[in-house]
Tab-separated table of N, CA and C in Angstrom:
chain	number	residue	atom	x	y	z
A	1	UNK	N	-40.026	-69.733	29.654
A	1	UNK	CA	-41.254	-70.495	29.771
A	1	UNK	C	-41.278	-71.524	28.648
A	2	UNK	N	-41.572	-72.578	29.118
A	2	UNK	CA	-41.735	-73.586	28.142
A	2	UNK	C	-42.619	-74.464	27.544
A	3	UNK	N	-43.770	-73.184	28.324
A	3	UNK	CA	-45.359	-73.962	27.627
A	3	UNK	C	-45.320	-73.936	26.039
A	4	UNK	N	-46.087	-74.698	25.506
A	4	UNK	CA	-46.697	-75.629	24.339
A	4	UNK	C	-47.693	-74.517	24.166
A	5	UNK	N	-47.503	-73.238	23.954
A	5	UNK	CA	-48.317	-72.004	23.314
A	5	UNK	C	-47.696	-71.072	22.486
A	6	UNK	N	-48.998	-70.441	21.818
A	6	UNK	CA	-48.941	-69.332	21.161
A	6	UNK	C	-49.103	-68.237	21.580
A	7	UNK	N	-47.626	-66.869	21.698
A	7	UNK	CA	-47.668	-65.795	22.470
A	7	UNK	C	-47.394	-64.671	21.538
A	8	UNK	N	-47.976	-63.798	21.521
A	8	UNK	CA	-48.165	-62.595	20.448
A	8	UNK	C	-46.668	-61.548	21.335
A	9	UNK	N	-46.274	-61.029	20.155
A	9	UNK	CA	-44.664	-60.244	20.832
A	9	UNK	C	-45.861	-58.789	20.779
A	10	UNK	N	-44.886	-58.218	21.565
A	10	UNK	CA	-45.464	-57.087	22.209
A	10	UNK	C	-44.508	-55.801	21.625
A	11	UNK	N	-45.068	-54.628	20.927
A	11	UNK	CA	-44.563	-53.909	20.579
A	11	UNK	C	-44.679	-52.303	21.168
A	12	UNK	N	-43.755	-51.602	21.502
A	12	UNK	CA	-44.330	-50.288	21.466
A	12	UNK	C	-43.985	-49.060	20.209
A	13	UNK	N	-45.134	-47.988	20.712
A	13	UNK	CA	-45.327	-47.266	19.635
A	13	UNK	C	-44.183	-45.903	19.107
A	14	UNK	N	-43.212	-45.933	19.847
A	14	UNK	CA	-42.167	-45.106	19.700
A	14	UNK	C	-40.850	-45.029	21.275
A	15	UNK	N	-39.830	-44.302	20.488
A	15	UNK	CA	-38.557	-44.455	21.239
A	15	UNK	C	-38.486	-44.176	22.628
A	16	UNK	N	-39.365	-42.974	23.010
A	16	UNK	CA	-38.661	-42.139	24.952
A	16	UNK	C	-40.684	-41.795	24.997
A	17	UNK	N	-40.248	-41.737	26.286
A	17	UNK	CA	-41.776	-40.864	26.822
A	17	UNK	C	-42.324	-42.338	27.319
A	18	UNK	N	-44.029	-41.553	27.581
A	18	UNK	CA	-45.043	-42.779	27.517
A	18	UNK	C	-45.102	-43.301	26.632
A	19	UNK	N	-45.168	-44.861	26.118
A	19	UNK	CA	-45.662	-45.571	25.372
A	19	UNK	C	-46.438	-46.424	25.398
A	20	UNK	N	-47.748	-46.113	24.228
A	20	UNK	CA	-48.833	-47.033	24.225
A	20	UNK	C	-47.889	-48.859	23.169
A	21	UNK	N	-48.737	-49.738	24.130
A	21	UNK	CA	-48.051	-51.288	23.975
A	21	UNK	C	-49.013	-51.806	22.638
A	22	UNK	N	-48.455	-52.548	21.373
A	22	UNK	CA	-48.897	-52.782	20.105
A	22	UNK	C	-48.536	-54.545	20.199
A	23	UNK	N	-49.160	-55.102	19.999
A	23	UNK	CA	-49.133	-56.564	18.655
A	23	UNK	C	-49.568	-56.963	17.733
A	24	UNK	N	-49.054	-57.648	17.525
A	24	UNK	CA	-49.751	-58.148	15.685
A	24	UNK	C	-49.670	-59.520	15.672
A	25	UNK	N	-51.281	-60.167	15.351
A	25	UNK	CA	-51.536	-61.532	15.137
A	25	UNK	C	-50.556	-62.248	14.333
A	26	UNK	N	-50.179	-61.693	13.412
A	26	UNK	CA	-49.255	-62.245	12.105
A	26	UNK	C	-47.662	-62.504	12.663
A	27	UNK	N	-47.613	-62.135	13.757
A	27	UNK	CA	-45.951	-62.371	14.464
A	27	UNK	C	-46.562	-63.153	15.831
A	28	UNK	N	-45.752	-64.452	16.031
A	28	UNK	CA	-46.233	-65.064	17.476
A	28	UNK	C	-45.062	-65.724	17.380
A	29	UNK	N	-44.467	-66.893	18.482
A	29	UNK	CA	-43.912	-67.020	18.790
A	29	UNK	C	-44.059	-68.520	20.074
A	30	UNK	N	-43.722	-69.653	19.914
A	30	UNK	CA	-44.145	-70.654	20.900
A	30	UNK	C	-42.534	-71.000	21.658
A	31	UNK	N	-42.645	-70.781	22.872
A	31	UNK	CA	-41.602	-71.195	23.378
A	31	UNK	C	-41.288	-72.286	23.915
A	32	UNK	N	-42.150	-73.333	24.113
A	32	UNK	CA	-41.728	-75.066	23.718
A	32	UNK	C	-40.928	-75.518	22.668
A	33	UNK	N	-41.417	-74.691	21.468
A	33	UNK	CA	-40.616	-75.253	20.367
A	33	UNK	C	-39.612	-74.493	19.748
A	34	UNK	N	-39.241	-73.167	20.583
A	34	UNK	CA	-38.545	-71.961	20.049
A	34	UNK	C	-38.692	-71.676	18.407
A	35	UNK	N	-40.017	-71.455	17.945
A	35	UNK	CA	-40.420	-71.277	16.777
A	35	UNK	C	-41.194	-69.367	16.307
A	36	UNK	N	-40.578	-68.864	15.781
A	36	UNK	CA	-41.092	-67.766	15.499
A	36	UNK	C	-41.422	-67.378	14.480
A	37	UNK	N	-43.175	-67.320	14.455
A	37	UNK	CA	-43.794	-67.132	12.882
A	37	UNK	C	-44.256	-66.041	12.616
A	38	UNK	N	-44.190	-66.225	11.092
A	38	UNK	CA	-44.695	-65.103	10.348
A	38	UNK	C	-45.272	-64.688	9.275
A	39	UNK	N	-45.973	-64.211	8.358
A	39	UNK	CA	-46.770	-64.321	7.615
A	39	UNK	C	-45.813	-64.210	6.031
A	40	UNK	N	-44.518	-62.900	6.438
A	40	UNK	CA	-43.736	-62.568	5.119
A	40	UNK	C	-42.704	-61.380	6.460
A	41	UNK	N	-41.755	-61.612	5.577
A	41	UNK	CA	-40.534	-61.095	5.910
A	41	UNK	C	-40.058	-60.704	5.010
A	42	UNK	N	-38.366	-59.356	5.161
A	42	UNK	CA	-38.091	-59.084	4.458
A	42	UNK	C	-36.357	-59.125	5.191
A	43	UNK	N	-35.250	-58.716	4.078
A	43	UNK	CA	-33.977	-58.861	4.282
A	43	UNK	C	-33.055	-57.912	3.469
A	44	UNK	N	-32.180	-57.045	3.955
A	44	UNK	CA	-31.244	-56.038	3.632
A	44	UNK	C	-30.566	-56.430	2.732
A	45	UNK	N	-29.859	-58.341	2.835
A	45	UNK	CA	-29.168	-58.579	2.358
A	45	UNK	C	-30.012	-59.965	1.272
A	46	UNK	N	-29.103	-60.316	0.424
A	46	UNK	CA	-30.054	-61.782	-0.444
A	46	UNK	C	-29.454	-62.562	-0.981
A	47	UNK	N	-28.617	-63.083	-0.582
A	47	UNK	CA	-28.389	-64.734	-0.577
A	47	UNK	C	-28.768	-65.523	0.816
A	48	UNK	N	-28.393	-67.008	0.449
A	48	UNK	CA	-29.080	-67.869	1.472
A	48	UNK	C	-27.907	-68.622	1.920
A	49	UNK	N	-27.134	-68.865	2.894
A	49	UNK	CA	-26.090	-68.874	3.713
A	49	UNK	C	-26.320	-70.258	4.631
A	50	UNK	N	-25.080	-70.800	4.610
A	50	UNK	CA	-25.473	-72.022	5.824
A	50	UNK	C	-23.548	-72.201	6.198
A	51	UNK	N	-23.472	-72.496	7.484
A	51	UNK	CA	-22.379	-72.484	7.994
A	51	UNK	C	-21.267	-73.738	7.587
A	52	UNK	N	-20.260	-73.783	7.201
A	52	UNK	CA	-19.932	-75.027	7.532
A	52	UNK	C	-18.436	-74.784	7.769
A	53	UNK	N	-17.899	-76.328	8.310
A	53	UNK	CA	-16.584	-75.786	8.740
A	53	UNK	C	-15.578	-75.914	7.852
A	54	UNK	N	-14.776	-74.795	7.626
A	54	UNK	CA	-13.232	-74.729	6.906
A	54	UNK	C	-12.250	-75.049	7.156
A	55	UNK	N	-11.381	-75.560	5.792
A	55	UNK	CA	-9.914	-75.836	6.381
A	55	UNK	C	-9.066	-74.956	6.694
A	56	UNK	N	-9.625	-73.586	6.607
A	56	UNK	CA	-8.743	-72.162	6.310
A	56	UNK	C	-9.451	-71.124	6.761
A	57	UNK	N	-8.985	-70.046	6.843
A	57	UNK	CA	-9.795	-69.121	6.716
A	57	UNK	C	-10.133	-68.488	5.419
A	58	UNK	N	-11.323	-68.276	4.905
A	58	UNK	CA	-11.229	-67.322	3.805
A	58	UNK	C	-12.057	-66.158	3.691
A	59	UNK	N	-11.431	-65.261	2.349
A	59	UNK	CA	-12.014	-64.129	2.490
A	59	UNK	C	-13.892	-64.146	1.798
A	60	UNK	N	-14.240	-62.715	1.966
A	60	UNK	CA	-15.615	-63.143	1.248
A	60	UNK	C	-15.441	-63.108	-0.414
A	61	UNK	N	-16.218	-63.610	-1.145
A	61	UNK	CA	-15.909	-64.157	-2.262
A	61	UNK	C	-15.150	-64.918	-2.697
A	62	UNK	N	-14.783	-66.071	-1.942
A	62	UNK	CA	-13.831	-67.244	-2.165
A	62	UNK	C	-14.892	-68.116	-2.521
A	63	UNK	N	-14.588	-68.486	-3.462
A	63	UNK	CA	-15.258	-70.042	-4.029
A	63	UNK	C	-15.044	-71.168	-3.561
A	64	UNK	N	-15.850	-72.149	-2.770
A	64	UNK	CA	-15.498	-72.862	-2.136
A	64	UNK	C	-15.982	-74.190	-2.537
A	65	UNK	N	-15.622	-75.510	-2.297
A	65	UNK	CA	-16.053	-76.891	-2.632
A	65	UNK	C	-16.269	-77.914	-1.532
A	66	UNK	N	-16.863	-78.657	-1.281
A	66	UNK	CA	-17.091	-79.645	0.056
A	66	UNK	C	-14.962	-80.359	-0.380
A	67	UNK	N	-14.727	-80.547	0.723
A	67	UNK	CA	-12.948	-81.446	0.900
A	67	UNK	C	-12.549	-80.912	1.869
A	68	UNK	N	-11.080	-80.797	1.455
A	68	UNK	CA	-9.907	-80.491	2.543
A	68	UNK	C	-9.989	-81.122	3.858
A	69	UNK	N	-9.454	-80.370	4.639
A	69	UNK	CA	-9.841	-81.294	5.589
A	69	UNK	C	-10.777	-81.033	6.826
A	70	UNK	N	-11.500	-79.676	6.255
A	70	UNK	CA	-12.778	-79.700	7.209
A	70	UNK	C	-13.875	-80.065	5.790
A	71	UNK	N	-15.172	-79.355	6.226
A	71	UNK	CA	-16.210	-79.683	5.422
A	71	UNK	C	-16.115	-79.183	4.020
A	72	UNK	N	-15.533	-77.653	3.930
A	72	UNK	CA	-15.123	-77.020	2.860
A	72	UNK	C	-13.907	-76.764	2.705
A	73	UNK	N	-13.289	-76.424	1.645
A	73	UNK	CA	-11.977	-75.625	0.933
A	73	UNK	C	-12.442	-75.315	-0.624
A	74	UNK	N	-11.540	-74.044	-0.860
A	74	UNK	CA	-11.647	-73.275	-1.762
A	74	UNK	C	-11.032	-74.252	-3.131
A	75	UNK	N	-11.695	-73.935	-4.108
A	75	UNK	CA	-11.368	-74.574	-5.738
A	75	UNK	C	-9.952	-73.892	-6.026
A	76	UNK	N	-9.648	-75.131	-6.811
A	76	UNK	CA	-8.263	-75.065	-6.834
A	76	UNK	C	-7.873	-75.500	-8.248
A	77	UNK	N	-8.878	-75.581	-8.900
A	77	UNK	CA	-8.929	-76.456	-10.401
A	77	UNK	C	-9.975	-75.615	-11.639
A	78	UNK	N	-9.519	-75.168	-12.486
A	78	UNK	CA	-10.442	-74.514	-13.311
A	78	UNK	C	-11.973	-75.612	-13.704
A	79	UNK	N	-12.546	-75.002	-13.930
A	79	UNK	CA	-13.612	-75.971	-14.458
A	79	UNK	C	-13.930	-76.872	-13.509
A	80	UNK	N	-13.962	-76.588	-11.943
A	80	UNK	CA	-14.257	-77.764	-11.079
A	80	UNK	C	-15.623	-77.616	-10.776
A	81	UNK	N	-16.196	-79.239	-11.248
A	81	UNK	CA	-17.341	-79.535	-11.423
A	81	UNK	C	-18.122	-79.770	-9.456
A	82	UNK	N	-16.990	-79.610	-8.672
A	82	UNK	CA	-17.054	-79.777	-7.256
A	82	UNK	C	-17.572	-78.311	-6.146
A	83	UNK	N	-17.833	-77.467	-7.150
A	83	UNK	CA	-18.193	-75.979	-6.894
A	83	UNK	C	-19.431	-76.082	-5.608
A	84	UNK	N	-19.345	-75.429	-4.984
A	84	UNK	CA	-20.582	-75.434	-4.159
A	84	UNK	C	-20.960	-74.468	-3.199
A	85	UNK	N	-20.309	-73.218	-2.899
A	85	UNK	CA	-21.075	-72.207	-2.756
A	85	UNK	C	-19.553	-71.082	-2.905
A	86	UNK	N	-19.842	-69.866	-2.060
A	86	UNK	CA	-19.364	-68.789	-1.880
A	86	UNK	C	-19.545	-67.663	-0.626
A	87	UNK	N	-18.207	-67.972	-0.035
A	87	UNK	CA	-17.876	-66.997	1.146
A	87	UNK	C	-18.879	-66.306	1.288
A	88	UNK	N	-19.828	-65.864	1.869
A	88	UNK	CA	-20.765	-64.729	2.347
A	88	UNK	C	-20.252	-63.786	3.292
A	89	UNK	N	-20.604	-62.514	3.474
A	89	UNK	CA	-20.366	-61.262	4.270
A	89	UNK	C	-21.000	-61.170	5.305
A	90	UNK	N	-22.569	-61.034	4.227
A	90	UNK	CA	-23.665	-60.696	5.431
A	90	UNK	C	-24.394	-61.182	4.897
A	91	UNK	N	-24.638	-63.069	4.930
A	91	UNK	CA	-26.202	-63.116	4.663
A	91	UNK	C	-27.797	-62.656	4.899
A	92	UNK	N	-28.496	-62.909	4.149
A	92	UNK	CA	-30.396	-62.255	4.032
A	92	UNK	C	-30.765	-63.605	5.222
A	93	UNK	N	-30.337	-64.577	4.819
A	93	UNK	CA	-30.240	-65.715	5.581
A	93	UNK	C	-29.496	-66.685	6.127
A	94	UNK	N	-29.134	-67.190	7.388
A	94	UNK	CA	-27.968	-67.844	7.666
A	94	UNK	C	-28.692	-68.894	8.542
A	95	UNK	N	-28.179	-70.541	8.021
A	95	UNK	CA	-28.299	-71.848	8.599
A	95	UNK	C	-27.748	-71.970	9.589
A	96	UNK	N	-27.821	-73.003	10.447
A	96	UNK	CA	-26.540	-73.661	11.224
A	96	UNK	C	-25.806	-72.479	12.311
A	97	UNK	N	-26.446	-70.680	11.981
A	97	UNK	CA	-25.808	-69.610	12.452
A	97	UNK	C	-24.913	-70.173	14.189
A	98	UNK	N	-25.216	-71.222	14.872
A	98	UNK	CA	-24.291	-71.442	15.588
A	98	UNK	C	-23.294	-72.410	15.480
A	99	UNK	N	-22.868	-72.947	14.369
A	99	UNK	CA	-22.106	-73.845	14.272
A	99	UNK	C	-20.979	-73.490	14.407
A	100	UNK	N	-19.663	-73.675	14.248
A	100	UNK	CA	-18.391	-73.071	13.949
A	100	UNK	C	-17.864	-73.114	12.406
A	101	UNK	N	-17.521	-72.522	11.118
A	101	UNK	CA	-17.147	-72.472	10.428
A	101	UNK	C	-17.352	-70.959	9.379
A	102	UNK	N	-17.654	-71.065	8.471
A	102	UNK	CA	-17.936	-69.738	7.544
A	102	UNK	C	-18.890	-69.772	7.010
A	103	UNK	N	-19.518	-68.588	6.648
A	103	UNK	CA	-21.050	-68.526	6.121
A	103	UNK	C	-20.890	-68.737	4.432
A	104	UNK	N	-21.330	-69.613	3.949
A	104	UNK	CA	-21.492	-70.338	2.388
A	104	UNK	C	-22.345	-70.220	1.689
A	105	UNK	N	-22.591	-68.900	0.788
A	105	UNK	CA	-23.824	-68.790	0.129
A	105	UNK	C	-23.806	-69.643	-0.990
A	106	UNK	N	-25.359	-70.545	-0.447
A	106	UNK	CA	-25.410	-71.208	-1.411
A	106	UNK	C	-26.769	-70.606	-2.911
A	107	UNK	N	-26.975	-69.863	-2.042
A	107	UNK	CA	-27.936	-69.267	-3.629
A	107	UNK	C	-28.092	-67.519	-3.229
A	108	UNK	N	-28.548	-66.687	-4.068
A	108	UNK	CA	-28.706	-65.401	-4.335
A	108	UNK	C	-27.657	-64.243	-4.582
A	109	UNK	N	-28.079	-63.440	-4.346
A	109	UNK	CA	-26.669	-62.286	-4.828
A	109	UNK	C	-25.617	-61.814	-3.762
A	110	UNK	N	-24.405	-62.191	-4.623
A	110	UNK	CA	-23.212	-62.107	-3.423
A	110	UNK	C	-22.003	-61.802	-4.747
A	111	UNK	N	-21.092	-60.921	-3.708
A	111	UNK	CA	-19.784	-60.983	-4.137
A	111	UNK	C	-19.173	-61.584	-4.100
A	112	UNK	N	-18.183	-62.467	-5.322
A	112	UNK	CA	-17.860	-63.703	-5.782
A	112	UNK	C	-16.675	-62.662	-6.141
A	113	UNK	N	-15.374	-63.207	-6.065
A	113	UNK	CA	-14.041	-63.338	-6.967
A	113	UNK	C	-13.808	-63.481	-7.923
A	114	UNK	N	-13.871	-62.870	-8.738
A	114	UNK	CA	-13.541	-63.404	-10.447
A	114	UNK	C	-12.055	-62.656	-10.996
A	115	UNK	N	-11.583	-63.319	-11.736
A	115	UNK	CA	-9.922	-62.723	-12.258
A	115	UNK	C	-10.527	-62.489	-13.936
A	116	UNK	N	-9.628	-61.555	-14.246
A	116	UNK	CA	-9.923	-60.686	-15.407
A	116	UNK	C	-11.332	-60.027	-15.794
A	117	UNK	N	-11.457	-59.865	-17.113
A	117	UNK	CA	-12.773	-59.213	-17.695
A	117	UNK	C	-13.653	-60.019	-17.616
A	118	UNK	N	-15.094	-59.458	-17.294
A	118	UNK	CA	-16.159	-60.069	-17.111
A	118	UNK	C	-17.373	-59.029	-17.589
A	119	UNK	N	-18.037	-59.980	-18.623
A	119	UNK	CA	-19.242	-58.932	-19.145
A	119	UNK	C	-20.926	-59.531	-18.271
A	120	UNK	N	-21.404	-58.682	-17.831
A	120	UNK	CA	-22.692	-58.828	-17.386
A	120	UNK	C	-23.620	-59.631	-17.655
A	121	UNK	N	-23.839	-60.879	-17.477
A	121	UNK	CA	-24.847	-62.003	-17.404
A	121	UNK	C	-23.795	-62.920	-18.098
A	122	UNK	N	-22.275	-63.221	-17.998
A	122	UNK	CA	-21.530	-64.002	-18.313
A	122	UNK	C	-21.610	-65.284	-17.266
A	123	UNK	N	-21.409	-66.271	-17.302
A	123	UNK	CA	-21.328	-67.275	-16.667
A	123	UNK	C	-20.164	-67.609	-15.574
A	124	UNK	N	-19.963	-67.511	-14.044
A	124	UNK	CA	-18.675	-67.386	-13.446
A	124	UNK	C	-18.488	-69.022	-13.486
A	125	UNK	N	-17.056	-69.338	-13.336
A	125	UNK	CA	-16.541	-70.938	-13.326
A	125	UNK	C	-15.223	-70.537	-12.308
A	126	UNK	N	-14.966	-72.199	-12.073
A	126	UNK	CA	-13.557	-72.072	-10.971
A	126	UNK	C	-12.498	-71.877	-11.871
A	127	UNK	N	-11.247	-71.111	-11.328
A	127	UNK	CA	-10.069	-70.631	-12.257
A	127	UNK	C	-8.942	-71.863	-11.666
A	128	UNK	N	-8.084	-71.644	-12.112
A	128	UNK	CA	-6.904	-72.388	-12.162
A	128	UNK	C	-6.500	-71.615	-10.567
A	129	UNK	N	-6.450	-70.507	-10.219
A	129	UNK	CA	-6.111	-69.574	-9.103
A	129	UNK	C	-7.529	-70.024	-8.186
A	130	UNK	N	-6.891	-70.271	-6.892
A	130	UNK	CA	-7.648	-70.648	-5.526
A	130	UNK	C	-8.504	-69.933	-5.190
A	131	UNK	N	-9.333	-70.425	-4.870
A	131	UNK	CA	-10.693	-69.640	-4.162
A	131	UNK	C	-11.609	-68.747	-5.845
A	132	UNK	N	-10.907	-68.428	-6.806
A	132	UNK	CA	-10.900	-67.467	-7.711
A	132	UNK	C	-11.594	-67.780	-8.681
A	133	UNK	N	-12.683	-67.288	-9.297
A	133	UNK	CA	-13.364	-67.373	-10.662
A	133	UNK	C	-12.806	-66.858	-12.078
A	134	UNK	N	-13.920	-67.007	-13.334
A	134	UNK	CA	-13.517	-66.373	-14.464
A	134	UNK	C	-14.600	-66.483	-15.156
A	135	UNK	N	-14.849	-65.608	-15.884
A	135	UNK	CA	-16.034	-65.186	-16.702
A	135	UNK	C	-15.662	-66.229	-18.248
A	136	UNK	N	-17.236	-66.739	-18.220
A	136	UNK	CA	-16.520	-67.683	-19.710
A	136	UNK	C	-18.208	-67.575	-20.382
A	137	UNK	N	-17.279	-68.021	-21.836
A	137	UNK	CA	-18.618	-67.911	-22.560
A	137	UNK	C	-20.103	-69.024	-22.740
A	138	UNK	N	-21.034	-69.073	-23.324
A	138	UNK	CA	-21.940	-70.409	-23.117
A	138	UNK	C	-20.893	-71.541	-23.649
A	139	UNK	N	-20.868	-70.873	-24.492
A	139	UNK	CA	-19.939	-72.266	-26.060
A	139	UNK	C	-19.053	-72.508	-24.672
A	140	UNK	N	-18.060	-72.126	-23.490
A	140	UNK	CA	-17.300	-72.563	-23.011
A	140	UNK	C	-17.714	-73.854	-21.364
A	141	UNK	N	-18.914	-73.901	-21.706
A	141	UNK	CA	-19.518	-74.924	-20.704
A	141	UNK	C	-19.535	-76.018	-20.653
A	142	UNK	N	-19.566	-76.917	-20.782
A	142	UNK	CA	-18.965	-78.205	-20.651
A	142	UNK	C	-19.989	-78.753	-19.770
A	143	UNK	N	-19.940	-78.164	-18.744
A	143	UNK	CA	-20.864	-79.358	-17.513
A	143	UNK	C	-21.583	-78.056	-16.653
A	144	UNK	N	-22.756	-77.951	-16.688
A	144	UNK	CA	-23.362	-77.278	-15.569
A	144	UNK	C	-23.282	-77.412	-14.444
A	145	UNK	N	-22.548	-78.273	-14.148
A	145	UNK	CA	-22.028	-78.451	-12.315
A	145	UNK	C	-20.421	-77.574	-12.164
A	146	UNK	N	-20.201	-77.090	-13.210
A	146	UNK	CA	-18.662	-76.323	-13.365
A	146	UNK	C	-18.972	-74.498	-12.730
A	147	UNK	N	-20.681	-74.598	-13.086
A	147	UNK	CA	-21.346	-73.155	-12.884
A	147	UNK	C	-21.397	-72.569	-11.770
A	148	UNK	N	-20.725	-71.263	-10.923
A	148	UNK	CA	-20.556	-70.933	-10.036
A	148	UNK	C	-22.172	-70.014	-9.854
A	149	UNK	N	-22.557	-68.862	-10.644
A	149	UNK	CA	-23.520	-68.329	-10.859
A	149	UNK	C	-23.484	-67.306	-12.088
A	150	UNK	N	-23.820	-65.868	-12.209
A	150	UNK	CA	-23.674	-65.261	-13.394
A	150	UNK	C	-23.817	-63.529	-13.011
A	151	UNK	N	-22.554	-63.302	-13.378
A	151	UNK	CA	-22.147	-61.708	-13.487
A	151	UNK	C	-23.349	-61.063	-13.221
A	152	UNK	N	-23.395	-59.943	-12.129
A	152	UNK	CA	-24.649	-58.690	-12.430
A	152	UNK	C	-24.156	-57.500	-12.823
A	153	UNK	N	-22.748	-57.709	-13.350
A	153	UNK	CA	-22.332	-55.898	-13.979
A	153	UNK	C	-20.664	-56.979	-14.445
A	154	UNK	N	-20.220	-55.378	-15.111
A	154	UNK	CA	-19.256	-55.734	-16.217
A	154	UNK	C	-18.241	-54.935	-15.375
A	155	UNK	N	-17.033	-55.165	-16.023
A	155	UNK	CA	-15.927	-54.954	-15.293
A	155	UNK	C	-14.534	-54.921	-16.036
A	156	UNK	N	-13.699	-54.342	-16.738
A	156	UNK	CA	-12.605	-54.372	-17.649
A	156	UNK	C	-11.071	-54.917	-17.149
A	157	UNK	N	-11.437	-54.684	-16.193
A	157	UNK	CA	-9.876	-54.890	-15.105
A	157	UNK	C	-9.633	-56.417	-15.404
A	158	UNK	N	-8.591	-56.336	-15.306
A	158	UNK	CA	-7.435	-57.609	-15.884
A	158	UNK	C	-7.404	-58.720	-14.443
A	159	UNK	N	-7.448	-57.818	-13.324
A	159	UNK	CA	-6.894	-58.648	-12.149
A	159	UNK	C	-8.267	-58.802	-10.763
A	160	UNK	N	-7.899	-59.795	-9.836
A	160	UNK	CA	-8.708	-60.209	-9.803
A	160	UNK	C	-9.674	-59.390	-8.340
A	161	UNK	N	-10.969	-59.167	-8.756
A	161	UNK	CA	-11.494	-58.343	-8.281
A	161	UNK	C	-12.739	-59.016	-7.589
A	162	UNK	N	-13.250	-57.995	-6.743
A	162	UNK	CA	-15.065	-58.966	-6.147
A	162	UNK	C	-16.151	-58.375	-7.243
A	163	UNK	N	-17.023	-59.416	-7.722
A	163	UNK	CA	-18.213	-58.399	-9.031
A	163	UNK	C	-19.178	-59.259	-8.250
A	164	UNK	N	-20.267	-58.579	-8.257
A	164	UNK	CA	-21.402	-58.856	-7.990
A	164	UNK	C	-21.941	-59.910	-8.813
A	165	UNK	N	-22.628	-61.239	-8.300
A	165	UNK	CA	-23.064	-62.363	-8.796
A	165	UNK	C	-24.407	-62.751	-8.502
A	166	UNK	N	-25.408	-63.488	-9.521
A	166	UNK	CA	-26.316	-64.528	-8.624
A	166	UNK	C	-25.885	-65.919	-8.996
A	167	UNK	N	-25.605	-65.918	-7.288
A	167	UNK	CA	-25.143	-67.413	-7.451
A	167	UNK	C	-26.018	-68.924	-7.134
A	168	UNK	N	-26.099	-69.882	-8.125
A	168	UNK	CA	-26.788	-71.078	-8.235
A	168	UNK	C	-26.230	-71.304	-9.751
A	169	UNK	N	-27.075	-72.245	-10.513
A	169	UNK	CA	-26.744	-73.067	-11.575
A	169	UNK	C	-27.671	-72.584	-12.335
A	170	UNK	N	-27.735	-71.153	-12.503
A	170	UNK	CA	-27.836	-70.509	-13.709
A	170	UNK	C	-27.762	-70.379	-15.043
């Protein structure tokens, strides 16, 4: 239907048997404009994700930069000031969800790639190694556009592992 209205979704009150039918003002739904509102929502997962297309495939936590020769490819340069999001799994939220390419978190908490030791609220940056981060210190910043996001736990291992991040320009 493609009337220019407001239609309340219809809920019921449990799984098998009779069920009495429930809605709620605060959830509606217009199917002219395929718009579905709501007052507050919530999400399993929390970063914010938008599709775009790759030159490659990559895994989740690849660091990625707008080039190559689709929309994105993975950093390939330490300190690249060209940083711009990170492989997502399962975004809280996803853009573009029908486009063709990979989901790119561009802000909240996601598993990011980082090589060697990394201490908890350290700063992640692009490594010399593809797709791959590294934990560096403030004194080692240079340009806040180099900033991938910042460690949420510590980690001793030498090689290169997924650590939990919030990612933006932190």
């Amino acid at each position: 239907d493609a009337t220019n209205e407001t239609v309340y979704l219809t809920f019921v009150d449990g799984q098998t048997g009779t069920q009495g039918l429930e809605t709620d003002s605060g959830l509606t739904y217009n199917p002219s404009t395929n718009v579905l509102t709501t007052t507050a929502s919530q999400a399993q997962y929390a970063d914010l994700a938008e599709v775009y297309a790759a030159d490659d495939e990559y895994e989740v936590g690849t660091i990625v930069k707008l080039g190559g020769d689709a929309e994105i490819t993975q950093t390939v340069n330490a300190n690249d000031a060209d940083v711009f999001g990170v492989i997502s799994e399962s975004p809280a939220y996803l853009m573009n969800s029908h486009a063709e390419g990979l989901p790119v978190a561009l802000s909240g908490r996601i598993s990011v790639k980082v090589l060697g030791p990394v201490v908890k609220g350290q700063r992640i940056v692009s490594s010399d190694t593809p797709g791959v981060g590294v934990a560096v210190s403030n004194s080692e910043i240079s340009n806040i556009l180099t900033i991938v996001g910042r460690a949420l736990e510590s980690n001793d291992n030498q090689d290169t592992k997924l650590i939990e991040c919030a990612v933006g320009k932190l």
